[in-house]
Each structure stands twice: as C-alpha cells, then as structure tokens.
CSV table of C-alpha atoms in Angstrom, one decimal:
chain,number,residue,atom,x,y,z
A,1,UNK,CA,83.3,111.4,94.2
A,2,UNK,CA,84.3,108.0,94.5
A,3,UNK,CA,85.2,106.7,98.2
A,4,UNK,CA,84.9,102.9,98.8
A,5,UNK,CA,84.1,102.3,102.6
A,6,UNK,CA,85.4,99.3,104.2
A,7,UNK,CA,82.5,97.5,106.0
A,8,UNK,CA,84.5,94.4,107.2
A,9,UNK,CA,87.7,93.3,108.6
A,10,UNK,CA,90.5,92.0,106.3
A,11,UNK,CA,91.5,89.1,108.6
A,12,UNK,CA,89.4,86.7,110.2
A,13,UNK,CA,91.3,87.0,113.5
A,14,UNK,CA,94.1,89.1,114.8
A,15,UNK,CA,96.3,86.2,115.1
A,16,UNK,CA,96.6,86.2,111.3
A,17,UNK,CA,97.9,89.4,111.2
A,18,UNK,CA,101.9,89.1,110.8
A,19,UNK,CA,104.8,91.3,109.4
A,20,UNK,CA,105.7,90.8,105.8
A,21,UNK,CA,102.4,89.5,104.7
A,22,UNK,CA,99.3,91.4,103.6
A,23,UNK,CA,96.0,90.1,102.1
A,24,UNK,CA,96.8,92.9,99.3
A,25,UNK,CA,100.5,92.9,98.5
A,26,UNK,CA,101.8,95.8,96.3
A,27,UNK,CA,104.2,95.6,93.2
A,28,UNK,CA,106.4,98.6,92.9
A,29,UNK,CA,109.6,99.8,91.6
A,30,UNK,CA,112.3,97.4,90.3
A,31,UNK,CA,111.0,93.9,91.1
A,32,UNK,CA,109.9,94.6,94.6
A,33,UNK,CA,106.6,93.3,96.1
A,34,UNK,CA,105.8,94.8,99.5
A,35,UNK,CA,103.5,92.4,101.9
A,36,UNK,CA,104.2,89.3,99.8
A,37,UNK,CA,106.0,87.0,102.2
A,38,UNK,CA,109.0,89.4,103.3
A,39,UNK,CA,110.0,92.5,105.1
A,40,UNK,CA,112.1,95.3,103.3
A,41,UNK,CA,114.0,98.2,105.0
A,42,UNK,CA,112.7,101.5,104.1
A,43,UNK,CA,115.5,104.3,104.7
A,44,UNK,CA,114.3,107.9,105.4
A,45,UNK,CA,117.0,110.9,105.4
A,46,UNK,CA,117.1,114.6,105.4
A,47,UNK,CA,119.8,116.7,103.6
A,48,UNK,CA,121.9,119.1,105.4
A,49,UNK,CA,120.6,122.4,105.5
A,50,UNK,CA,123.2,124.2,103.4
A,51,UNK,CA,122.2,121.7,100.5
A,52,UNK,CA,119.1,123.4,100.1
A,53,UNK,CA,120.6,126.6,99.0
A,54,UNK,CA,120.4,125.8,95.2
A,55,UNK,CA,118.7,123.1,93.1
A,56,UNK,CA,122.2,121.9,92.1
A,57,UNK,CA,123.3,121.3,95.5
A,58,UNK,CA,120.4,119.5,96.7
A,59,UNK,CA,120.4,117.2,93.6
A,60,UNK,CA,123.9,116.4,94.4
A,61,UNK,CA,123.0,115.7,97.9
A,62,UNK,CA,120.4,113.3,97.3
A,63,UNK,CA,122.7,111.5,94.7
A,64,UNK,CA,125.2,111.0,97.6
A,65,UNK,CA,122.6,109.8,99.7
A,66,UNK,CA,121.2,107.2,97.2
A,67,UNK,CA,124.6,105.8,96.3
A,68,UNK,CA,125.5,105.4,100.0
A,69,UNK,CA,122.4,103.4,100.6
A,70,UNK,CA,122.5,101.2,97.6
A,71,UNK,CA,126.1,100.7,98.1
A,72,UNK,CA,126.0,99.7,101.8
A,73,UNK,CA,123.0,97.2,100.9
A,74,UNK,CA,124.9,95.4,98.3
A,75,UNK,CA,128.3,95.4,100.5
A,76,UNK,CA,126.6,93.5,103.2
A,77,UNK,CA,124.4,91.3,100.8
A,78,UNK,CA,121.0,92.6,101.7
A,79,UNK,CA,118.2,91.6,98.6
A,80,UNK,CA,115.9,94.8,98.7
A,81,UNK,CA,115.5,98.2,100.2
A,82,UNK,CA,113.2,101.1,99.7
A,83,UNK,CA,114.3,104.7,99.8
A,84,UNK,CA,112.0,107.4,101.0
A,85,UNK,CA,112.5,111.1,100.1
A,86,UNK,CA,110.5,113.2,102.4
A,87,UNK,CA,110.6,116.6,100.8
A,88,UNK,CA,112.3,119.6,102.3
A,89,UNK,CA,109.8,122.5,101.3
A,90,UNK,CA,111.8,123.8,98.4
A,91,UNK,CA,111.3,120.6,96.6
A,92,UNK,CA,107.4,120.8,96.9
A,93,UNK,CA,107.1,124.6,96.5
A,94,UNK,CA,109.3,124.4,93.3
A,95,UNK,CA,107.7,121.0,91.7
A,96,UNK,CA,110.7,120.5,89.2
A,97,UNK,CA,113.2,120.6,92.0
A,98,UNK,CA,111.3,117.3,93.3
A,99,UNK,CA,111.2,116.0,89.8
A,100,UNK,CA,114.6,116.4,89.3
A,101,UNK,CA,115.9,114.7,92.6
A,102,UNK,CA,113.4,111.8,91.8
A,103,UNK,CA,115.0,111.4,88.5
A,104,UNK,CA,118.6,111.5,89.8
A,105,UNK,CA,117.8,108.9,92.5
A,106,UNK,CA,116.0,106.4,90.2
A,107,UNK,CA,119.2,106.6,87.8
A,108,UNK,CA,121.2,105.2,90.5
A,109,UNK,CA,118.9,102.6,92.1
A,110,UNK,CA,118.4,101.3,88.3
A,111,UNK,CA,122.2,100.9,87.9
A,112,UNK,CA,122.4,99.1,91.3
A,113,UNK,CA,119.4,96.7,90.3
A,114,UNK,CA,120.9,96.2,86.8
A,115,UNK,CA,124.4,95.2,88.2
A,116,UNK,CA,123.5,93.5,91.4
A,117,UNK,CA,119.7,92.4,91.1
A,118,UNK,CA,119.0,94.3,94.2
A,119,UNK,CA,115.1,94.8,94.3
A,120,UNK,CA,114.3,98.5,95.1
A,121,UNK,CA,111.6,101.3,95.0
A,122,UNK,CA,111.6,105.0,95.4
A,123,UNK,CA,108.8,106.7,97.8
A,124,UNK,CA,108.7,110.4,97.6
A,125,UNK,CA,106.5,112.3,100.1
A,126,UNK,CA,105.9,115.9,99.0
A,127,UNK,CA,105.6,118.3,102.0
A,128,UNK,CA,102.0,119.6,102.9
A,129,UNK,CA,102.7,123.1,101.8
A,130,UNK,CA,99.0,124.2,102.1
A,131,UNK,CA,99.2,127.1,104.5
A,132,UNK,CA,99.2,130.8,104.4
A,133,UNK,CA,100.9,132.6,107.2
A,134,UNK,CA,98.7,131.8,110.0
A,135,UNK,CA,96.1,130.0,108.4
A,136,UNK,CA,95.9,126.4,106.6
A,137,UNK,CA,94.8,126.9,103.0
A,138,UNK,CA,93.9,123.3,101.9
A,139,UNK,CA,92.1,124.1,99.0
A,140,UNK,CA,93.4,126.8,96.2
A,141,UNK,CA,96.6,128.0,94.5
A,142,UNK,CA,98.9,125.9,97.2
A,143,UNK,CA,96.8,122.8,96.6
A,144,UNK,CA,97.6,123.1,92.7
A,145,UNK,CA,101.4,123.8,93.4
A,146,UNK,CA,101.2,120.2,95.7
A,147,UNK,CA,99.5,118.5,93.1
A,148,UNK,CA,102.0,119.8,90.4
A,149,UNK,CA,104.7,118.3,92.8
A,150,UNK,CA,103.1,114.9,92.8
A,151,UNK,CA,102.9,115.0,88.9
A,152,UNK,CA,106.7,116.1,88.7
A,153,UNK,CA,108.0,113.2,91.0
A,154,UNK,CA,105.5,110.7,89.6
A,155,UNK,CA,106.7,111.3,86.0
A,156,UNK,CA,110.2,111.3,86.9
A,157,UNK,CA,110.9,108.0,88.9
A,158,UNK,CA,109.2,107.9,92.0
A,159,UNK,CA,107.3,104.6,92.6
A,160,UNK,CA,105.4,105.5,95.5
A,161,UNK,CA,103.6,108.7,96.4
A,162,UNK,CA,102.8,109.6,99.9
A,163,UNK,CA,102.1,112.7,101.9
A,164,UNK,CA,101.6,113.7,105.8
A,165,UNK,CA,98.2,115.7,105.4
A,166,UNK,CA,97.5,118.6,107.8
A,167,UNK,CA,93.6,118.6,107.9
A,168,UNK,CA,92.2,119.3,111.0
A,169,UNK,CA,95.2,120.5,112.8
A,170,UNK,CA,94.0,123.9,113.5
A,171,UNK,CA,91.2,122.7,115.8
A,172,UNK,CA,93.4,119.6,117.0
A,173,UNK,CA,96.1,122.1,118.4
A,174,UNK,CA,93.6,123.8,120.5
A,175,UNK,CA,91.8,120.7,121.6
A,176,UNK,CA,94.7,118.6,122.8
A,177,UNK,CA,96.0,121.6,125.0
A,178,UNK,CA,92.7,121.6,126.7
A,179,UNK,CA,92.2,117.7,127.0
A,180,UNK,CA,89.1,118.3,124.9
A,181,UNK,CA,88.2,114.8,123.6
A,182,UNK,CA,85.1,115.9,121.4
A,183,UNK,CA,87.3,118.5,119.8
A,184,UNK,CA,89.9,115.8,119.0
A,185,UNK,CA,87.0,113.8,117.4
A,186,UNK,CA,85.9,116.6,115.4
A,187,UNK,CA,89.6,117.7,114.3
A,188,UNK,CA,91.0,114.1,113.4
A,189,UNK,CA,88.0,112.1,112.6
A,190,UNK,CA,85.7,114.5,111.0
A,191,UNK,CA,87.9,117.4,109.5
A,192,UNK,CA,90.9,115.2,109.0
A,193,UNK,CA,88.8,112.5,107.1
A,194,UNK,CA,87.0,115.1,104.8
A,195,UNK,CA,90.7,116.4,103.7
A,196,UNK,CA,92.0,113.1,103.2
A,197,UNK,CA,88.9,112.2,100.8
A,198,UNK,CA,89.5,115.3,99.2
A,199,UNK,CA,93.2,115.0,98.5
A,200,UNK,CA,93.6,111.3,98.0
A,201,UNK,CA,91.3,111.0,95.1
A,202,UNK,CA,93.5,113.4,93.3
A,203,UNK,CA,96.8,111.6,94.3
A,204,UNK,CA,95.6,108.5,93.2
A,205,UNK,CA,94.8,110.1,89.7
A,206,UNK,CA,98.2,111.3,89.5
A,207,UNK,CA,99.4,107.6,90.3
A,208,UNK,CA,97.1,105.9,88.0
A,209,UNK,CA,98.3,108.4,84.9
A,210,UNK,CA,102.0,107.8,85.8
A,211,UNK,CA,101.4,104.2,86.4
A,212,UNK,CA,103.0,104.4,89.9
A,213,UNK,CA,101.6,103.6,93.4
A,214,UNK,CA,99.4,105.9,95.5
A,215,UNK,CA,100.9,104.6,98.6
A,216,UNK,CA,99.6,106.2,102.0
A,217,UNK,CA,99.3,108.6,104.5
A,218,UNK,CA,99.6,109.2,108.3
A,219,UNK,CA,98.1,111.3,111.1
A,220,UNK,CA,101.4,112.8,111.9
A,221,UNK,CA,100.3,116.1,112.5
A,222,UNK,CA,97.8,115.0,115.2
A,223,UNK,CA,98.2,111.7,116.7
A,224,UNK,CA,102.1,112.0,116.4
A,225,UNK,CA,102.1,115.4,118.1
A,226,UNK,CA,99.9,113.9,120.9
A,227,UNK,CA,102.4,111.0,121.2
A,228,UNK,CA,105.4,113.5,121.3
A,229,UNK,CA,103.7,115.8,123.9
A,230,UNK,CA,102.9,112.9,126.2
A,231,UNK,CA,106.5,112.0,126.0
A,232,UNK,CA,108.0,109.3,128.5
A,233,UNK,CA,107.3,107.7,131.6
A,234,UNK,CA,108.4,110.8,133.6
A,235,UNK,CA,106.5,113.5,131.5
A,236,UNK,CA,103.1,114.8,132.8
A,237,UNK,CA,102.4,117.2,129.8
A,238,UNK,CA,99.6,115.1,128.5
A,239,UNK,CA,98.4,111.9,129.7
A,240,UNK,CA,99.4,108.7,127.7
A,241,UNK,CA,95.9,107.6,127.8
A,242,UNK,CA,94.5,110.7,125.9
A,243,UNK,CA,97.5,110.2,123.5
A,244,UNK,CA,96.2,106.8,122.7
A,245,UNK,CA,92.5,107.9,122.3
A,246,UNK,CA,93.9,110.3,119.7
A,247,UNK,CA,95.8,107.6,117.9
A,248,UNK,CA,92.7,105.4,117.9
A,249,UNK,CA,90.7,108.2,116.3
A,250,UNK,CA,93.3,108.6,113.9
A,251,UNK,CA,92.8,105.2,112.3
A,252,UNK,CA,89.8,105.6,110.5
A,253,UNK,CA,91.4,109.1,109.2
A,254,UNK,CA,94.2,107.5,108.0
A,255,UNK,CA,92.1,104.6,106.4
A,256,UNK,CA,90.2,107.3,104.3
A,257,UNK,CA,93.4,107.5,102.1
A,258,UNK,CA,92.7,103.9,101.1
A,259,UNK,CA,88.9,104.4,100.7
A,260,UNK,CA,89.9,107.3,98.1
A,261,UNK,CA,92.4,105.3,95.9
A,262,UNK,CA,95.5,104.6,97.9
A,263,UNK,CA,96.8,101.0,97.9
A,264,UNK,CA,99.7,101.1,100.5
A,265,UNK,CA,102.2,100.8,101.7
A,266,UNK,CA,101.0,103.0,104.5
A,267,UNK,CA,103.6,105.6,105.8
A,268,UNK,CA,106.1,104.7,108.3
A,269,UNK,CA,105.3,107.3,111.3
A,270,UNK,CA,101.3,106.1,111.3
A,271,UNK,CA,101.6,104.2,114.6
A,272,UNK,CA,97.9,103.7,113.8
A,273,UNK,CA,98.7,101.6,111.0
A,274,UNK,CA,98.3,98.0,112.6
A,275,UNK,CA,94.5,99.1,113.2
A,276,UNK,CA,94.6,100.5,109.3
A,277,UNK,CA,95.9,97.0,108.1
A,278,UNK,CA,93.5,94.9,110.2
A,279,UNK,CA,90.5,96.8,108.2
A,280,UNK,CA,92.1,97.2,104.7
A,281,UNK,CA,94.6,94.5,104.5
A,282,UNK,CA,97.3,96.9,103.0
A,283,UNK,CA,100.9,96.8,103.5
A,284,UNK,CA,102.4,99.1,106.2
A,285,UNK,CA,105.6,100.8,106.8
A,286,UNK,CA,106.4,101.3,110.5
A,287,UNK,CA,109.0,102.9,112.6
A,288,UNK,CA,110.3,102.1,116.3
A,289,UNK,CA,113.4,100.6,117.7
A,290,UNK,CA,115.5,101.7,114.7
A,291,UNK,CA,114.4,104.9,114.5
A,292,UNK,CA,115.9,106.3,117.7
A,293,UNK,CA,117.7,108.6,115.4
A,294,UNK,CA,114.8,110.7,115.0
A,295,UNK,CA,112.6,110.4,118.3
A,296,UNK,CA,112.1,108.2,121.3
A,297,UNK,CA,109.0,106.1,121.8
A,298,UNK,CA,107.8,103.4,124.2
A,299,UNK,CA,106.9,100.6,121.9
A,300,UNK,CA,109.9,100.3,119.6
A,301,UNK,CA,109.8,96.6,119.3
A,302,UNK,CA,106.0,96.0,119.5
A,303,UNK,CA,105.6,98.1,116.2
A,304,UNK,CA,107.3,95.6,114.3
A,305,UNK,CA,104.6,93.2,114.8
A,306,UNK,CA,102.6,93.5,111.4
A,307,UNK,CA,105.2,95.6,109.4
A,308,UNK,CA,106.0,95.3,105.8
A,309,UNK,CA,108.3,98.1,105.5
A,310,UNK,CA,110.5,98.9,108.8
A,311,UNK,CA,111.9,102.4,108.7
A,312,UNK,CA,114.3,104.7,110.7
A,313,UNK,CA,111.8,107.8,110.4
A,314,UNK,CA,114.5,110.1,109.2
A,315,UNK,CA,118.0,110.9,109.9
A,316,UNK,CA,120.2,113.8,108.8
A,317,UNK,CA,122.9,113.0,106.2
A,318,UNK,CA,126.3,113.3,107.6
A,319,UNK,CA,129.5,111.2,108.7
A,320,UNK,CA,129.3,108.5,111.7
A,321,UNK,CA,132.3,106.3,112.6
A,322,UNK,CA,130.6,103.3,110.6
A,323,UNK,CA,130.1,105.3,107.4
A,324,UNK,CA,127.4,107.9,106.7
A,325,UNK,CA,124.3,108.1,108.6
A,326,UNK,CA,122.2,106.6,105.9
A,327,UNK,CA,124.7,103.7,105.5
A,328,UNK,CA,124.5,102.9,109.3
A,329,UNK,CA,120.7,103.2,109.7
A,330,UNK,CA,119.9,101.3,106.5
A,331,UNK,CA,122.1,98.5,107.7
A,332,UNK,CA,120.6,98.2,111.2
A,333,UNK,CA,117.0,98.3,109.4
A,334,UNK,CA,118.2,95.5,107.0
A,335,UNK,CA,119.4,93.3,109.9
A,336,UNK,CA,116.1,93.6,111.6
A,337,UNK,CA,114.4,92.6,108.2
A,338,UNK,CA,116.8,89.6,107.8
A,339,UNK,CA,115.7,88.4,111.2
A,340,UNK,CA,111.9,88.9,110.7
A,341,UNK,CA,112.4,87.0,107.1
A,342,UNK,CA,114.4,84.0,108.4
A,343,UNK,CA,111.3,83.8,111.0
A,344,UNK,CA,108.7,83.6,108.2
A,345,UNK,CA,110.9,81.0,106.5
A,346,UNK,CA,111.5,78.7,109.4
A,347,UNK,CA,107.7,79.0,110.7
A,348,UNK,CA,108.8,81.0,113.7
A,349,UNK,CA,107.1,84.2,112.8
A,350,UNK,CA,104.2,84.2,115.2
A,351,UNK,CA,106.6,83.3,118.0
A,352,UNK,CA,108.8,86.4,117.0
A,353,UNK,CA,106.1,88.7,116.6
A,354,UNK,CA,104.5,87.7,120.0
A,355,UNK,CA,108.0,88.3,121.6
A,356,UNK,CA,108.1,91.6,120.1
A,357,UNK,CA,104.7,92.6,121.5
A,358,UNK,CA,105.1,91.3,125.0
A,359,UNK,CA,108.3,93.1,125.4
A,360,UNK,CA,106.4,96.5,125.1
A,361,UNK,CA,102.6,95.7,125.7
A,362,UNK,CA,102.5,96.6,129.4
A,363,UNK,CA,104.9,99.4,129.5
A,364,UNK,CA,102.3,102.1,128.5
A,365,UNK,CA,98.8,102.3,127.5
A,366,UNK,CA,99.7,103.3,123.9
A,367,UNK,CA,101.6,100.0,123.4
A,368,UNK,CA,98.9,98.0,125.0
A,369,UNK,CA,96.1,99.3,122.6
A,370,UNK,CA,98.3,99.3,119.6
A,371,UNK,CA,99.1,95.3,120.3
A,372,UNK,CA,97.9,93.7,117.3
A,373,UNK,CA,95.1,91.7,119.4
A,374,UNK,CA,93.8,95.1,120.8
A,375,UNK,CA,94.4,97.0,117.7
A,376,UNK,CA,92.0,94.4,115.8
A,377,UNK,CA,89.2,95.1,118.3
A,378,UNK,CA,89.6,99.0,117.7
A,379,UNK,CA,89.4,98.0,113.9
A,380,UNK,CA,86.2,96.1,114.6
A,381,UNK,CA,84.7,98.9,116.4
A,382,UNK,CA,85.5,101.1,113.1
A,383,UNK,CA,84.0,98.9,110.5
A,384,UNK,CA,80.6,98.7,112.5
A,385,UNK,CA,79.7,102.2,111.5
A,386,UNK,CA,81.8,102.4,108.4
A,387,UNK,CA,79.9,104.8,106.5
A,388,UNK,CA,79.7,107.7,109.3
A,389,UNK,CA,82.9,109.4,109.7
A,390,UNK,CA,81.8,110.7,113.0
A,391,UNK,CA,80.3,107.5,114.5
A,392,UNK,CA,83.0,105.3,113.3
A,393,UNK,CA,85.9,107.8,115.1
A,394,UNK,CA,83.8,107.8,118.2
A,395,UNK,CA,83.6,104.1,118.2
A,396,UNK,CA,87.5,103.6,118.0
A,397,UNK,CA,87.7,106.2,120.9
A,398,UNK,CA,85.1,104.5,123.0
A,399,UNK,CA,86.6,101.1,122.3
A,400,UNK,CA,90.2,102.3,123.2
A,401,UNK,CA,88.7,103.7,126.6
A,402,UNK,CA,86.9,100.5,127.4
A,403,UNK,CA,90.1,98.4,126.6
A,404,UNK,CA,92.0,100.4,129.0
A,405,UNK,CA,89.3,100.5,131.8
A,406,UNK,CA,89.3,96.7,131.5
A,407,UNK,CA,93.0,96.2,131.1
A,408,UNK,CA,95.0,93.4,132.1
A,409,UNK,CA,96.5,94.0,135.6
A,410,UNK,CA,100.1,93.9,134.1
A,411,UNK,CA,99.3,97.5,132.5
A,412,UNK,CA,99.9,99.7,135.5
A,413,UNK,CA,98.7,103.3,135.3
A,414,UNK,CA,99.6,106.3,137.2
A,415,UNK,CA,96.5,108.1,139.3
A,416,UNK,CA,97.3,111.2,136.5
A,417,UNK,CA,96.6,108.4,133.7
A,418,UNK,CA,93.5,106.9,135.4
A,419,UNK,CA,91.9,110.4,136.0
A,420,UNK,CA,92.5,111.5,132.4
A,421,UNK,CA,90.9,108.1,131.3
A,422,UNK,CA,88.0,108.7,133.5
A,423,UNK,CA,87.5,112.3,131.9
A,424,UNK,CA,87.7,111.0,128.7
A,425,UNK,CA,85.1,108.3,129.3
A,426,UNK,CA,82.6,110.7,130.6
A,427,UNK,CA,83.1,113.3,127.9
A,428,UNK,CA,82.6,110.4,125.3
A,429,UNK,CA,79.6,109.0,127.1
A,430,UNK,CA,77.7,112.5,126.9
A,431,UNK,CA,78.1,112.5,123.1
A,432,UNK,CA,75.2,112.3,120.7
A,433,UNK,CA,74.9,109.3,118.2
A,434,UNK,CA,73.4,112.1,115.6
A,435,UNK,CA,76.5,112.8,113.4
A,436,UNK,CA,74.6,115.8,111.6
A,437,UNK,CA,74.2,117.2,115.2
A,438,UNK,CA,77.7,116.9,116.3
A,439,UNK,CA,78.9,118.3,113.2
A,440,UNK,CA,76.8,121.3,113.3
A,441,UNK,CA,77.4,122.0,116.9
A,442,UNK,CA,81.3,121.4,116.6
A,443,UNK,CA,81.4,123.9,113.7
A,444,UNK,CA,79.4,126.6,115.6
A,445,UNK,CA,81.7,126.0,118.5
A,446,UNK,CA,85.1,125.9,117.0
A,447,UNK,CA,84.3,128.7,114.5
A,448,UNK,CA,84.0,130.8,117.8
A,449,UNK,CA,87.0,129.4,119.6
A,450,UNK,CA,89.4,129.0,116.9
A,451,UNK,CA,90.3,132.0,115.1
A,452,UNK,CA,92.4,130.5,112.5
A,453,UNK,CA,89.6,127.7,111.6
A,454,UNK,CA,88.2,128.1,108.4
A,455,UNK,CA,85.3,125.8,107.3
A,456,UNK,CA,85.8,126.2,103.6
A,457,UNK,CA,89.1,124.3,103.9
A,458,UNK,CA,86.8,121.4,104.2
A,459,UNK,CA,84.0,122.4,101.6
A,460,UNK,CA,81.7,123.1,104.8
C-alpha cells in the first residue's frame, strides 16, 4: 500500500494562497492548465429524467449539453472551460453507457478546440454505487463495477477522474443527528479516510494506465450533509458551529485522496478544499455564489478566494429566457473567472481575494473558519500529526473550536451556536490521544449502536 503523507504546508504563509495559482498545477485535456496562473469555469449539469430511459437518449442529451456549453463559450469569447459530467446511476451501473457519453462529449469538445482554439477538459465523476439495499457495500461486486466505470470513461475521453465517496456515512448519519462529535471524528476522520486510501490507489492506477488525471474527491456525503442540515441563519436543526467542525474533520479525509495518488483539481463541492490546498498545494474547484441554481450557502463570495476552477455545482438541462440552463450558468461562471483573471494580470488579485473574503467572513462560523487565514491554521494542525489519521482529524476539530472560542468580536454567534460549541469543546477535551484505543472503543460502540455498520467495509 503506497500512501504518502503530507508532513508540511505547501505555502510559507496563508497570504500566499490565491485563486488561479497552485504550487502543483495540472495539465489536462486540450491545452488546459489548471492552477497555472488563471481560473477556468467548470460547468456541471444533469440530464432531464426522461433522457435516462435508454442509452441512446442519454448520449443525445449529453451531446446537446456539450454543444450548448461550447457554443456559448466561443460566442461570448471565453478562452477556456471544463465540463463535469456527474453520472446518473445508469451510467455507472452500466459502465459502457458512461464510456459512450464520454466519447460523444469529447468528440464535440475536440471539434470546438480545433476550430476556435478554446482550451478545455472533460471531468467524469462516476456515482458511488457501493451499496446493497440498507447497507454500504464498499468492497466486493459493486466495487468492481465502479472500477469498470472508471476504466470505460478514462479510455473513452474523460480527462479528469473524480468521485464523491460514501465511506463512513452509515456512522456519520447517526452521529450528526445526536450532536455526537466523537462519532463524527470516527466516521469522517477514520472510516472515511480508510475508504479513501483504498479506492484512490485504484483510481490512480486507472488514470495512469490511460494517461489521464486522477483528480480528487469531496466529503459531500458527510460535511455537506451537515452544512445542508444546518441551513441558513433562521434554521435550528443543527448548530452551524457543529457543521463547521464536521467540515474541519473532513479536510484530512479529502486530503487522503492526494496521499493515495490523486493530483487535483479537487472536486467543487468540497468546501474543505481551501484547507486541503494549503497542505497539498493541489489546484481546487470550488462553488459558491454561482451555484445558487443547486443550493444556497452562507459564504458564496468567500469560497472563490483560492479556487482554480469555479463551478455551478449542478443544474438540470432545460430552457431559460437566456438560452439553455447550461449556457446561462456557464456564462455567469466565465464572467466571474474573467474578473479574477484580470485581477491576476493587473496585480490586484490579493485585493479582490480579500474583498471576497470580507464580504462573508463574519456572516457565519463556517465562513469564518474557511477564510484562507483560518483555513491555513487548521491545515497546520493537521500536518502536526500527519501519520495518525485519528490525531490529525482530532487536531483539525480542536483547532476549529479554538478559533471559534477566540473569534473576532465581529463574528456574532447566538446562544444556540455557543452552547453547541461549548458541548463540542468538552467532548473533544475528554478524548484520548491514543488512536488505537479510540479506534477499538469506537468500533465496539458503533457496532452496537449502528445496525448497518459493517467493519469489513473498511478492512477492519
């Protein structure tokens, strides 16, 4: 098993982190470089449900989507674009469907590149189909189908390979509903990381064999679940302080993909990516103010701060007044990128970055921690114990709590938020530093409490 841990930060200081630049840029697709001095829009879309009835209908739908995006980009004069195809389940469960879609999309992209010189790349994200009725089935028959799907898309035109893995989710779902911070640590930091190491070594092999890029993952299944349950400023289903603790714990989990062979760009919905970039120096995709077609968040400007790709998360393909949805949203993203790129060319990028950050930093505890200066501090806490998956996740949670307990007075938290933070702080203070003990105790506890938890999914 080859996993290379990150033992130091990728940047000398937080202030060196900026959008469009990464210490380890990635070349992909048709003349595109990611993190090499400019930002690029990444357009994400979903076919209409009826298009999934047959393979032929689905391929036709993705051809329309691809042509619409490429046409709008050259019509308005944008120099580069990335397309991300997040698989509907039929495409992953029937690997040749995904392969045919990738092949059809790439042919259209090549035509536009040849004719207009537009730089472009295609990301494919197979769905994590590794479940069997009520249970996660992370290893076994479904795993083989998933790997076959990666092989099909990689050999048929996909340039970037990604996935949103589910490891740890069966324990996390119970923990988050009970404000159980040690359970969140076990689910995301330990189980999630174990699964990431397992799957990403294999994805990296597929990428290498086909001369494409093993891009990256996201803790969508857990940290985003927490963020969505937490909701907006009027919601009280889950404290935002707990949601950001889950997010901090997710950073070392997402980092595990790069330790196992991924090279970036990270996946758009990983709001933890600024922390990950501070450690791994890989380019990242992010989503925020221009992904309101998919969901709302409380830090839509701030998350542009260090992005290399800027995404709309997802939108269903249909007509709008301004064209099809993919045309409207790709144009919005591309204008955002044009502004970031001109700020890089005119030496104004740090001013623009800091304005984006300050517009959201004190709105909510989540934006406060993910602001690049604090994200960097969480990164430092992670690399302090980089070889121990439990300790580094615990360090991330503790640092997140410390930063919130000593926050700038401009960050105002309600009593509900402060009480949840105090409870989390107490739970973390009571945890052991002995990872073997934590793992064996947690294993015993959650085997009893979570009926669908199967330790063999994690090689335990």
